[in-house]
mmCIF file of C-alpha atoms in Angstrom:
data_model
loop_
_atom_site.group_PDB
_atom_site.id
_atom_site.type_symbol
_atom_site.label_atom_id
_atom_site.label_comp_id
_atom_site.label_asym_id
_atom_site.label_seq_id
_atom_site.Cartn_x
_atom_site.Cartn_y
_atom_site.Cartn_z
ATOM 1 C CA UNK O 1141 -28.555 93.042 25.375
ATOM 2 C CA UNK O 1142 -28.812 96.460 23.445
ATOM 3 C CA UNK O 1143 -27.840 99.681 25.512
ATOM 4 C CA UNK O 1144 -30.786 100.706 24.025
ATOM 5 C CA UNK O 1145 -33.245 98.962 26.194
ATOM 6 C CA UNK O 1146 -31.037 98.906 28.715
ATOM 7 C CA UNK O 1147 -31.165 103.106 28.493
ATOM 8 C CA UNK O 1148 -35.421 102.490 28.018
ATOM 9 C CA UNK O 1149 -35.559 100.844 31.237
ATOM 10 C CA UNK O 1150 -33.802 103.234 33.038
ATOM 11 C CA UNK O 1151 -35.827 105.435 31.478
ATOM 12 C CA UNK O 1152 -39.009 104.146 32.268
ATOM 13 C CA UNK O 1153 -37.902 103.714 36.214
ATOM 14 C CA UNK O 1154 -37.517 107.267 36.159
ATOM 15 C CA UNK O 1155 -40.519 108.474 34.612
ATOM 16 C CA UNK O 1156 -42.212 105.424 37.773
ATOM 17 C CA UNK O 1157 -40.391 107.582 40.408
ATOM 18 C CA UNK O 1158 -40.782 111.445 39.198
ATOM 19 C CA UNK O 1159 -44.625 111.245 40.797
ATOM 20 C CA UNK O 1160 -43.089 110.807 44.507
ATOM 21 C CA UNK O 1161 -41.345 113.724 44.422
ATOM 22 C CA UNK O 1162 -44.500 115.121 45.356
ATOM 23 C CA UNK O 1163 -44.577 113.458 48.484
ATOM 24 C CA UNK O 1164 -40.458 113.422 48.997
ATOM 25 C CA UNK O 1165 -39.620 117.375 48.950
ATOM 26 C CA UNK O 1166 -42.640 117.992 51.593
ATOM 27 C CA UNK O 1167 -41.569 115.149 53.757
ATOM 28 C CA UNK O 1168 -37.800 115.860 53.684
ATOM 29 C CA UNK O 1169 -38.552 119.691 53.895
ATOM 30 C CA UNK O 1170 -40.433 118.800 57.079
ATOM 31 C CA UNK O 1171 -37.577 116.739 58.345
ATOM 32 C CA UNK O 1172 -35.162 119.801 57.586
ATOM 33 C CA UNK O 1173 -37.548 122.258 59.607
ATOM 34 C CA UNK O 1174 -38.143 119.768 62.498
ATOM 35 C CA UNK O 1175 -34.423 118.840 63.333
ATOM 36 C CA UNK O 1176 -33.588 122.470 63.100
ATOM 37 C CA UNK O 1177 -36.242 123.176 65.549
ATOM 38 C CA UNK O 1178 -34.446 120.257 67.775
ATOM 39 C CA UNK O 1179 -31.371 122.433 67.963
ATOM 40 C CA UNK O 1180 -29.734 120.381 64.913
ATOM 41 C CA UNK O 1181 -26.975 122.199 63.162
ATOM 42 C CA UNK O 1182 -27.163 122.148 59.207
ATOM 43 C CA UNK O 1183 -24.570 119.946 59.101
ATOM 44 C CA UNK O 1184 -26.205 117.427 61.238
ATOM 45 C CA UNK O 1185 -29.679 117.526 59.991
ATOM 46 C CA UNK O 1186 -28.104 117.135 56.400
ATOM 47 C CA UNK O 1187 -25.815 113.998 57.963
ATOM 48 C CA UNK O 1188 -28.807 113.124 59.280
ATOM 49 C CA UNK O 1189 -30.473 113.017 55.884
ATOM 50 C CA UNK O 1190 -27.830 111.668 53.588
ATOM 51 C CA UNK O 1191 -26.276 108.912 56.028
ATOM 52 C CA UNK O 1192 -29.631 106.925 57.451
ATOM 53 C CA UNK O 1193 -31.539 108.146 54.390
ATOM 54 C CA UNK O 1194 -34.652 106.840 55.837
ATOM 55 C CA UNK O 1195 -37.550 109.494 56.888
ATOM 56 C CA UNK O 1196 -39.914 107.799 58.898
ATOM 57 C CA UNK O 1197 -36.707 106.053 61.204
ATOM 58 C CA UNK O 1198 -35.056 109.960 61.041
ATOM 59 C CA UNK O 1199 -38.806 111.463 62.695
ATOM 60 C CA UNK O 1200 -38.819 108.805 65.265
ATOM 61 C CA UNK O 1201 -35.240 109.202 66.064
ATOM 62 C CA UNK O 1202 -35.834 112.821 66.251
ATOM 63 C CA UNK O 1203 -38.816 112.547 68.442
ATOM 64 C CA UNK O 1204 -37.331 110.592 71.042
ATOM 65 C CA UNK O 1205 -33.910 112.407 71.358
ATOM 66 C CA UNK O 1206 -35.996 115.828 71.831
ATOM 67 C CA UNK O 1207 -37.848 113.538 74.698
ATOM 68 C CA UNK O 1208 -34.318 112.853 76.148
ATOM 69 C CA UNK O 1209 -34.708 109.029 75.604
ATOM 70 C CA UNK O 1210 -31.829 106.738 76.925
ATOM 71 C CA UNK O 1211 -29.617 106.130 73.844
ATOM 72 C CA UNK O 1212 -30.184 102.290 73.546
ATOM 73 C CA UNK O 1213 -34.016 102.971 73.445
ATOM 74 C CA UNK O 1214 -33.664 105.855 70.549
ATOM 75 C CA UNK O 1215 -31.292 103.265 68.539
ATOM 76 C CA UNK O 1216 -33.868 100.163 69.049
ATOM 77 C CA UNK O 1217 -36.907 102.184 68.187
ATOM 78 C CA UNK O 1218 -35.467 103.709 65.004
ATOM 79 C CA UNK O 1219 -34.188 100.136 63.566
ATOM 80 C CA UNK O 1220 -37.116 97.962 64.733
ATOM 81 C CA UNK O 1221 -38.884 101.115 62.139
ATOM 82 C CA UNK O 1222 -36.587 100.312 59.691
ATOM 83 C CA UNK O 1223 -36.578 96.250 60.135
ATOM 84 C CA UNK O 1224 -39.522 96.276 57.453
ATOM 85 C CA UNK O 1225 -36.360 97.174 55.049
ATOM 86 C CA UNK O 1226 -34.895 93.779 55.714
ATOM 87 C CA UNK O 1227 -38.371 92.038 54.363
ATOM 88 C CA UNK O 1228 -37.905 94.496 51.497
ATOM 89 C CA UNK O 1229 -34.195 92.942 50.864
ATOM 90 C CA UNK O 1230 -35.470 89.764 50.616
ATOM 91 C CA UNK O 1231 -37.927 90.429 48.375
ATOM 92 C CA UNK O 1232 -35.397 92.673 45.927
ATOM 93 C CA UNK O 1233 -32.474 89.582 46.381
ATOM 94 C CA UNK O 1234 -35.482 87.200 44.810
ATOM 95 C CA UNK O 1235 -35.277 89.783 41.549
ATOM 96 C CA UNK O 1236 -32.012 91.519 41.893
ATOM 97 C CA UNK O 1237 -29.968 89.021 43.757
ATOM 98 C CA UNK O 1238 -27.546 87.978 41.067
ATOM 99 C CA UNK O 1239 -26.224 91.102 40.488
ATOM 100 C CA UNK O 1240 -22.455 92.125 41.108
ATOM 101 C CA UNK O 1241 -21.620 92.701 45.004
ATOM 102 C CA UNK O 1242 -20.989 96.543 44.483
ATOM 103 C CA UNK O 1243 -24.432 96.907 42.684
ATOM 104 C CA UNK O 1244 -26.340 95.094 45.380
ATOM 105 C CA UNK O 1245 -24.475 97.025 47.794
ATOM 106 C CA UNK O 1246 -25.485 100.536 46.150
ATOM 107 C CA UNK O 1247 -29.127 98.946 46.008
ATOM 108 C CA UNK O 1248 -29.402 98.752 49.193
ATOM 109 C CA UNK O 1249 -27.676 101.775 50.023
ATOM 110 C CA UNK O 1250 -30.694 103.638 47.993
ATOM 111 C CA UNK O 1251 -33.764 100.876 48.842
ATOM 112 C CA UNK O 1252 -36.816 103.431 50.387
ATOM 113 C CA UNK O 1253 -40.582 102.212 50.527
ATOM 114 C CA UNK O 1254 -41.526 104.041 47.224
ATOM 115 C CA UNK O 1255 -37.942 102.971 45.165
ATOM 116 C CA UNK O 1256 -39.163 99.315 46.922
ATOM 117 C CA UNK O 1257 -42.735 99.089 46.137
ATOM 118 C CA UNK O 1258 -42.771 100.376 42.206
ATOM 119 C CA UNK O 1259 -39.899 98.233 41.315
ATOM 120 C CA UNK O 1260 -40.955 95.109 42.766
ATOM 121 C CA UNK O 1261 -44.273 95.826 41.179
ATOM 122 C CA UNK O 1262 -43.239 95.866 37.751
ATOM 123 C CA UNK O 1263 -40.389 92.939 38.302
ATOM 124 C CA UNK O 1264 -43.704 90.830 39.458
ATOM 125 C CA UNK O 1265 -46.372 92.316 36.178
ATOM 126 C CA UNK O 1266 -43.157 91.696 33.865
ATOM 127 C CA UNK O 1267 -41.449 88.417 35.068
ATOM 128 C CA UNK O 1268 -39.208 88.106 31.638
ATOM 129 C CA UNK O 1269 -37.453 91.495 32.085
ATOM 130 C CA UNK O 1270 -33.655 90.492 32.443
ATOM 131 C CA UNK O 1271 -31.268 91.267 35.179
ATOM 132 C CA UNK O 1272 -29.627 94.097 34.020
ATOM 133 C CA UNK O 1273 -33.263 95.729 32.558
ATOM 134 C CA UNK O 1274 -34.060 94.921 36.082
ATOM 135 C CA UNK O 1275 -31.538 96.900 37.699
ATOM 136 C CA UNK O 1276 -31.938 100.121 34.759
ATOM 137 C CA UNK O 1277 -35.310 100.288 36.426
ATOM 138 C CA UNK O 1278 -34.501 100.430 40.034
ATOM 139 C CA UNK O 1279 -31.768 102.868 39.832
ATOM 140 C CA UNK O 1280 -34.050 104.873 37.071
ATOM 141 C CA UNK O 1281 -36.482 105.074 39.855
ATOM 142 C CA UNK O 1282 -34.871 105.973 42.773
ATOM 143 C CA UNK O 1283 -32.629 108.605 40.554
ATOM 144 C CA UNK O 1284 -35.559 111.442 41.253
ATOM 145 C CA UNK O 1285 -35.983 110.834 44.659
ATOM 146 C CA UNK O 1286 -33.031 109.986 46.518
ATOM 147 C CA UNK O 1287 -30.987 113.060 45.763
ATOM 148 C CA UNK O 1288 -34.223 115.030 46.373
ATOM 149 C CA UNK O 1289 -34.428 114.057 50.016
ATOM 150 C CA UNK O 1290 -31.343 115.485 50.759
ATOM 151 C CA UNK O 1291 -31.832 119.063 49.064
ATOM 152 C CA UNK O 1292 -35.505 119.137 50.616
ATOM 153 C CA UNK O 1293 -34.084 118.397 53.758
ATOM 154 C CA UNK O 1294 -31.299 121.083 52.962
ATOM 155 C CA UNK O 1295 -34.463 123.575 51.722
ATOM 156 C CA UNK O 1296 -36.296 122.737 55.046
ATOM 157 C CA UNK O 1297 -33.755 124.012 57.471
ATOM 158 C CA UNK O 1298 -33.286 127.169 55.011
ATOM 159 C CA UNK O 1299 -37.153 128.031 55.208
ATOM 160 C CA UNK O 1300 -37.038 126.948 59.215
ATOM 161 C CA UNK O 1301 -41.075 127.169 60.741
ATOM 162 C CA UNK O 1302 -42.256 129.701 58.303
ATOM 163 C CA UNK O 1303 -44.356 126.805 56.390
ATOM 164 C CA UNK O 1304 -48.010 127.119 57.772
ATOM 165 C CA UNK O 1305 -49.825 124.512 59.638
ATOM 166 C CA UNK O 1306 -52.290 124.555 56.616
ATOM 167 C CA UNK O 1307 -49.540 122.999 53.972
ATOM 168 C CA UNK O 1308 -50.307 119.994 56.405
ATOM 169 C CA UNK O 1309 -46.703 118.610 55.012
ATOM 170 C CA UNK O 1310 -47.150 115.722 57.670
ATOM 171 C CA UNK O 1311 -49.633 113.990 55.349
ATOM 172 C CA UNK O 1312 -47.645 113.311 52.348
ATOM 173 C CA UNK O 1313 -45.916 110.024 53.395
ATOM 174 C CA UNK O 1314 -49.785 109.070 53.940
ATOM 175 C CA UNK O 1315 -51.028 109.787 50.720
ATOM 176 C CA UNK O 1316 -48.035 108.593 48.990
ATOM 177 C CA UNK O 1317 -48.146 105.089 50.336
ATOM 178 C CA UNK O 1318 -51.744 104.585 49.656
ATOM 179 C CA UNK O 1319 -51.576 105.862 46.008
ATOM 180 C CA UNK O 1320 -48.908 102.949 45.967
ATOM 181 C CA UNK O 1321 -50.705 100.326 47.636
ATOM 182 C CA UNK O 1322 -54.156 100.624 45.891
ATOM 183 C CA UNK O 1323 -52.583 99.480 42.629
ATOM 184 C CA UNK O 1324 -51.168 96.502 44.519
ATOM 185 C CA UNK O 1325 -54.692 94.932 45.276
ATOM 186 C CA UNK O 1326 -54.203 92.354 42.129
ATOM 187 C CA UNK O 1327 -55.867 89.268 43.838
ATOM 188 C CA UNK O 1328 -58.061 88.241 46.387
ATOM 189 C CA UNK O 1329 -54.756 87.140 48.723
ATOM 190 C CA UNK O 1330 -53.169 90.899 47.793
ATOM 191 C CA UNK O 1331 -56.462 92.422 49.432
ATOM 192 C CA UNK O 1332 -56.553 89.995 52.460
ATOM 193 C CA UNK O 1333 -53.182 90.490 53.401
ATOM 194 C CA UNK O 1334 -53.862 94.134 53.706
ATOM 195 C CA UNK O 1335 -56.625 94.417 55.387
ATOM 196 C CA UNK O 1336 -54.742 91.908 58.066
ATOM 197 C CA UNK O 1337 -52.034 93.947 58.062
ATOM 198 C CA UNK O 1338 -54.582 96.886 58.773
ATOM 199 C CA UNK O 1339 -56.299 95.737 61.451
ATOM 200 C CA UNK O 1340 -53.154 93.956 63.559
ATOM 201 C CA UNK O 1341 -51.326 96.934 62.868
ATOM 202 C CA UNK O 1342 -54.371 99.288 64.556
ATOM 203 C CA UNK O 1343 -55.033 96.605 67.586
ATOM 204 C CA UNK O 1344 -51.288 96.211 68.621
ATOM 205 C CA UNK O 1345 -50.185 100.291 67.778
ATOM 206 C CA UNK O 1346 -49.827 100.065 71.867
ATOM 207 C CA UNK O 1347 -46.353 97.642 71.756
ATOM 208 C CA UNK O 1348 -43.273 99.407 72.093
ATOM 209 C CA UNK O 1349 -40.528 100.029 69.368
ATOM 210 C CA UNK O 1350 -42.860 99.625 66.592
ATOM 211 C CA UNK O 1351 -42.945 95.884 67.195
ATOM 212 C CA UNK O 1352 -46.699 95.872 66.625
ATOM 213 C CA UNK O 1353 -46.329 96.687 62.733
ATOM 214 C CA UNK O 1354 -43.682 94.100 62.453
ATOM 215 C CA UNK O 1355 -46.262 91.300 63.691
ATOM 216 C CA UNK O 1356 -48.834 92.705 61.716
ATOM 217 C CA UNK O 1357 -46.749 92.425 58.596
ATOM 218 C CA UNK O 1358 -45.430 88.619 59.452
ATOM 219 C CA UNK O 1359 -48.866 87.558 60.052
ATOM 220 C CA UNK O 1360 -50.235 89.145 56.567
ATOM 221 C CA UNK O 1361 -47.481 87.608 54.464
ATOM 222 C CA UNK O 1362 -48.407 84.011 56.197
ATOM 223 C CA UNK O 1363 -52.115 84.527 55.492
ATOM 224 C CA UNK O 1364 -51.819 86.197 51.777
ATOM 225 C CA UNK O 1365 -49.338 83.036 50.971
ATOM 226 C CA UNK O 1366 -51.968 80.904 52.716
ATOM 227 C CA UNK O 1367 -54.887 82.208 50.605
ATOM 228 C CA UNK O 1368 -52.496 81.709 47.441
ATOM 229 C CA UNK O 1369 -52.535 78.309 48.112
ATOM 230 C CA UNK O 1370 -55.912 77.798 48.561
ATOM 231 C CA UNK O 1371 -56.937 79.158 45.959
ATOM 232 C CA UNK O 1372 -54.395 77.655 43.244
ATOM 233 C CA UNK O 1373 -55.735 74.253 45.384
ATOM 234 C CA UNK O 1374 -59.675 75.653 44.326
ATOM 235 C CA UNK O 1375 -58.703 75.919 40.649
ATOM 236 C CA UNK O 1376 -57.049 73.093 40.625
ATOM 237 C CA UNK O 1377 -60.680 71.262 41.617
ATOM 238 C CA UNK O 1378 -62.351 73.282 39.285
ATOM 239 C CA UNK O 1379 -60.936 72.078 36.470
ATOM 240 C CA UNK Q 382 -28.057 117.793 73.143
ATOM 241 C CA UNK Q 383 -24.218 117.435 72.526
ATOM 242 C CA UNK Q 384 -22.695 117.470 69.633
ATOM 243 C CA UNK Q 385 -21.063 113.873 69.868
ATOM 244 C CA UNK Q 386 -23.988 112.918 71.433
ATOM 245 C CA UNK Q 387 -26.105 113.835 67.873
ATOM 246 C CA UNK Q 388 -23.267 112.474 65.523
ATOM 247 C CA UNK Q 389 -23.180 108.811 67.926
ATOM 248 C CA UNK Q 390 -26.653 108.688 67.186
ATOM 249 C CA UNK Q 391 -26.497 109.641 63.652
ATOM 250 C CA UNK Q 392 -23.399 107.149 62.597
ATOM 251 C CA UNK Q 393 -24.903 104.316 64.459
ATOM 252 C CA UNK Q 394 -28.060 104.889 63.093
ATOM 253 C CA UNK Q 395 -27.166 105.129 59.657
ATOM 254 C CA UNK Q 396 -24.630 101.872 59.850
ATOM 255 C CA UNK Q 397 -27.520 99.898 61.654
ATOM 256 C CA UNK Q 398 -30.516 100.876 58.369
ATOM 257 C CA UNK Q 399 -27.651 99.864 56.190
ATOM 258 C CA UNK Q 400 -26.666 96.540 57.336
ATOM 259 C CA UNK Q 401 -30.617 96.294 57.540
ATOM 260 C CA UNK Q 402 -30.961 97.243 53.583
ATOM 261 C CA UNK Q 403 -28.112 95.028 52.755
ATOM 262 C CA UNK Q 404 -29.017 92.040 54.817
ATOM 263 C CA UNK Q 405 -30.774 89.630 52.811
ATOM 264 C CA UNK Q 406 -29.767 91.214 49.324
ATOM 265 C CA UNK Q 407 -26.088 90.730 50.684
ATOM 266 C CA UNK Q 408 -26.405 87.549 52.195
ATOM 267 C CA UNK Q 409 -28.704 85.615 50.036
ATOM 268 C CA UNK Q 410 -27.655 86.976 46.309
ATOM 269 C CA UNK Q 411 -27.621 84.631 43.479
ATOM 270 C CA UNK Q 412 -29.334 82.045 45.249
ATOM 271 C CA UNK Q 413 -32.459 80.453 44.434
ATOM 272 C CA UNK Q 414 -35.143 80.716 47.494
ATOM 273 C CA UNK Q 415 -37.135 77.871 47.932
ATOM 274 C CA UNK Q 416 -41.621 77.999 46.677
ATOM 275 C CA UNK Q 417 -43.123 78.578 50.055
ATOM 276 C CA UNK Q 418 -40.340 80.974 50.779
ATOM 277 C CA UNK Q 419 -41.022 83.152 47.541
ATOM 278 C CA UNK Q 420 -45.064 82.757 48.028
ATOM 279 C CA UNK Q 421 -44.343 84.488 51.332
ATOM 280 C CA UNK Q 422 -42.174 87.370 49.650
ATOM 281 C CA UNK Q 423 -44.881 88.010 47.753
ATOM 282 C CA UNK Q 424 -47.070 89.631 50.192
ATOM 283 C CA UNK Q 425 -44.187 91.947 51.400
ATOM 284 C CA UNK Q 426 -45.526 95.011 50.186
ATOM 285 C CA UNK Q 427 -49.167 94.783 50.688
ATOM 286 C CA UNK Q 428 -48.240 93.221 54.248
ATOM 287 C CA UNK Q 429 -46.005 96.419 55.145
ATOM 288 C CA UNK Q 430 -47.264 99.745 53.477
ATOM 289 C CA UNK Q 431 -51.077 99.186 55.023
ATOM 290 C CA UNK Q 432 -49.841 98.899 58.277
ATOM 291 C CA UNK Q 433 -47.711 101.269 57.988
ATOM 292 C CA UNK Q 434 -50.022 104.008 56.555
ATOM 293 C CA UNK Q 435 -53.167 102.913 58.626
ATOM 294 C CA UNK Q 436 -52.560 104.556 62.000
ATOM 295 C CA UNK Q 437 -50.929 107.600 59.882
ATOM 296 C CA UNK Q 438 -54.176 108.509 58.651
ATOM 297 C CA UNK Q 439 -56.407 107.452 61.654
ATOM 298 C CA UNK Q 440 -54.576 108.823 64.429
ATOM 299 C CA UNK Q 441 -52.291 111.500 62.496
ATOM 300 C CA UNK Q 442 -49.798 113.472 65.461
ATOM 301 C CA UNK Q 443 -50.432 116.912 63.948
ATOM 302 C CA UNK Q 444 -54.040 116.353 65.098
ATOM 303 C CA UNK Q 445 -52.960 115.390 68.439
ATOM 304 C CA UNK Q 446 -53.745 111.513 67.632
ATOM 305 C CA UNK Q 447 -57.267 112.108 67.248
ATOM 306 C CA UNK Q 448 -59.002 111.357 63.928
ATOM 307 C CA UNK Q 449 -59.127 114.554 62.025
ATOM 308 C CA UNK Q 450 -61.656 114.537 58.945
ATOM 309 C CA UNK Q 451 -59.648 116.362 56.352
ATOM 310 C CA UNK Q 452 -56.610 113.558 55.865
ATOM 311 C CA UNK Q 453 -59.424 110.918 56.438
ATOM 312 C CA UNK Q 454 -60.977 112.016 52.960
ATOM 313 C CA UNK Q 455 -57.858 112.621 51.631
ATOM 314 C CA UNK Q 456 -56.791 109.203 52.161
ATOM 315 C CA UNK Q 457 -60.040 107.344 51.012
ATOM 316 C CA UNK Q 458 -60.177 109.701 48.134
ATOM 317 C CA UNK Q 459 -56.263 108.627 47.473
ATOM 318 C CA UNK Q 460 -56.797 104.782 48.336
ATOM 319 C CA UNK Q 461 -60.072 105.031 45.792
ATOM 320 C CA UNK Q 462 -58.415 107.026 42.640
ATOM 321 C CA UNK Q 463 -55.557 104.666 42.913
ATOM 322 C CA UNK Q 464 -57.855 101.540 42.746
ATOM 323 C CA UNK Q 465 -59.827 102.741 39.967
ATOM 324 C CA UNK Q 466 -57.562 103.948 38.112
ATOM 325 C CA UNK Q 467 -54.297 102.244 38.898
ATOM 326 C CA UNK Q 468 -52.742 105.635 38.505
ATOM 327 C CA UNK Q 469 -50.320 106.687 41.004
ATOM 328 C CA UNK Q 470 -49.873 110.254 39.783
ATOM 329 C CA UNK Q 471 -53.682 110.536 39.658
ATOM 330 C CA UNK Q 472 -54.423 109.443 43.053
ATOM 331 C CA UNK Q 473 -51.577 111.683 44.983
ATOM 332 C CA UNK Q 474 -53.082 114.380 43.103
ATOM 333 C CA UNK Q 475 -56.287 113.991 43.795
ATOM 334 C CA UNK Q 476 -55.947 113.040 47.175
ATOM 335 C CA UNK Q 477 -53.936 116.371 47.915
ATOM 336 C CA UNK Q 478 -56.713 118.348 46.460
ATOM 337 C CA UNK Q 479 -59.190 116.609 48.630
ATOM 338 C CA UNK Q 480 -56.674 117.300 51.471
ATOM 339 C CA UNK Q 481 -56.304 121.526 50.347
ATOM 340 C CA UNK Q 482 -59.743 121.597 49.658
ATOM 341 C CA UNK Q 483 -61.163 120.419 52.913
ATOM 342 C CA UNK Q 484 -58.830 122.027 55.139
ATOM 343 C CA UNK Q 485 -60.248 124.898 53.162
ATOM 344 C CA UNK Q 486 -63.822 124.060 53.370
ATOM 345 C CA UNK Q 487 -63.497 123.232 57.523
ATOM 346 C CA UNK Q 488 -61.061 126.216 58.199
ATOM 347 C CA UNK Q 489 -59.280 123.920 60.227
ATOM 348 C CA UNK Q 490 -56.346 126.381 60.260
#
């Protein structure tokens, strides 16, 4: 293939991404401010940052060591938030999986919800892309974002708490995820898995280290793949 | 908090998310996954990110858990400009403004 298309792709991933820096600077700033606040050095809230590179895991984390939770707790919480990562893996190895160790390695290195969800969206509304246009996108995508969390997180401890409660920086990751899930609702068995996931995820928010989102999730994927079924089964009749 | 204390957590924390990342991208690359397995994959996204997001917006901490009805707009306003329009840009942006706007509207600050 061309370099040229492969340079398109890459490209186009990055234009995909540029929107969620909108949501990544506030989020990592907020991340800077709070671990300072903690009693984090620089250096460790940066570490923090670039070596788990995962906010939502790096707030809970946070949270429970300013509680003075026992270590094995802090480290089971924070990866059971991160376990929906491994779901994500095996939906990128479906796409992605024949590429070169090193690359897959570096994928996964980078892989965050947003870097996740637009990539495997356009692998799934353009099945024929091949493996390396594939892989332009992904790493076009991520490109805006992942160094971003780091210098946001970097700006956050600069700035420290004088960022008003107004700013309400908390509800970025909120807005960000829905403006990437409404696009998502493409069938009948996209919306029903979400509004499973929804509800299970509400009901069981009570079950310790996130488990609660984790059965949600399972349970959603088994009922959208059900309704897939079904309804291929329906058509089938129909015709 | 000591300082090995922090950097134990941090290491072990950021070796753990990786082997997490890397699992099945590591382990499974280049083979092919069997129908029922790939039907399943399918529903990854939309089985996570609503989950994820829904007690975010319902019981969001900087309101003290309580339902607060600034980010409750906000995220129907987001959720609705992103299903009309399939625009992601368009939705974060006009879900922030619904966000500004009726923090602004309630002085809730």
């Amino acid at each position: 293939m061309s370099d040229a298309t492969q340079k398109s792709y890459y490209w186009l991933g990055f234009r995909t991404g540029v929107p969620f820096l909108l949501v990544v600077v506030p989020f990592g700033l907020l991340f800077g401010v709070i671990a300072t606040e903690a009693g984090f050095t620089s250096i460790q809230t940066m570490a923090f940052s670039s070596v788990v590179f995962a906010g939502a895991a790096q707030f809970t984390a946070l949270q429970l060591m300013a509680e003075d939770g026992p270590f094995l707790i802090i480290i089971a919480t924070a990866l059971a938030v991160n376990l929906r990562m491994a779901m994500y893996s095996a939906s990128l190895a479906v796409w992605l999986g024949k590429a070169p160790l090193w690359k897959r390695a570096l994928i996964a290195y980078v892989n965050v919800d947003q870097s996740y969800a637009v990539s495997i969206n356009r692998f799934e509304d353009e099945p024929d892309l091949t493996l390396s246009q594939r892989i332009s996108f992904f790493f076009g995508a991520v490109t805006p974002v992942c160094p971003m969390w780091i210098v946001a997180t970097g700006l956050g401890i600069w700035v420290g708490d004088t960022i008003p409660d107004w700013m309400a920086l908390d509800f970025a990751v909120p807005i960000c995820f829905l403006a990437i899930i409404a696009p998502m609702m493409r069938s009948l068995a996209h919306m029903i898995a979400a509004v499973v996931s929804i509800v299970l995820a509400l009901v069981l928010a009570g079950l310790p280290y996130n488990l609660g989102l984790l059965v949600a999730a399972a349970v959603a994927m088994i009922v959208g793949a059900q309704i897939e079924v079904l309804m291929s089964r329906r058509a089938a009749n129909d015709q | 908090m000591s300082a090995g204390y922090i950097w134990t957590i941090i290491i072990v924390l950021g070796v753990g998310t990786y082997l997490i990342r890397f699992s099945f991208l590591g382990l499974i690359g280049g083979k092919d996954l069997p129908e029922w397995v790939l039907r399943h994959l399918r529903y990854t996204a939309v089985a996570v990110l609503p989950g994820l997001v829904a007690p975010l917006v319902l019981w969001p901490a900087a309101n003290g858990g309580d339902v607060e009805p600034a980010r409750l707009c906000a995220a129907l306003v987001t959720f609705a400009v992103g299903l009309l329009t399939r625009n992601v840009v368009a939705a974060i942006t006009l879900g922030g403004a619904t966000l500004f706007g009726m923090i602004w509207l309630l002085g809730a600050y």
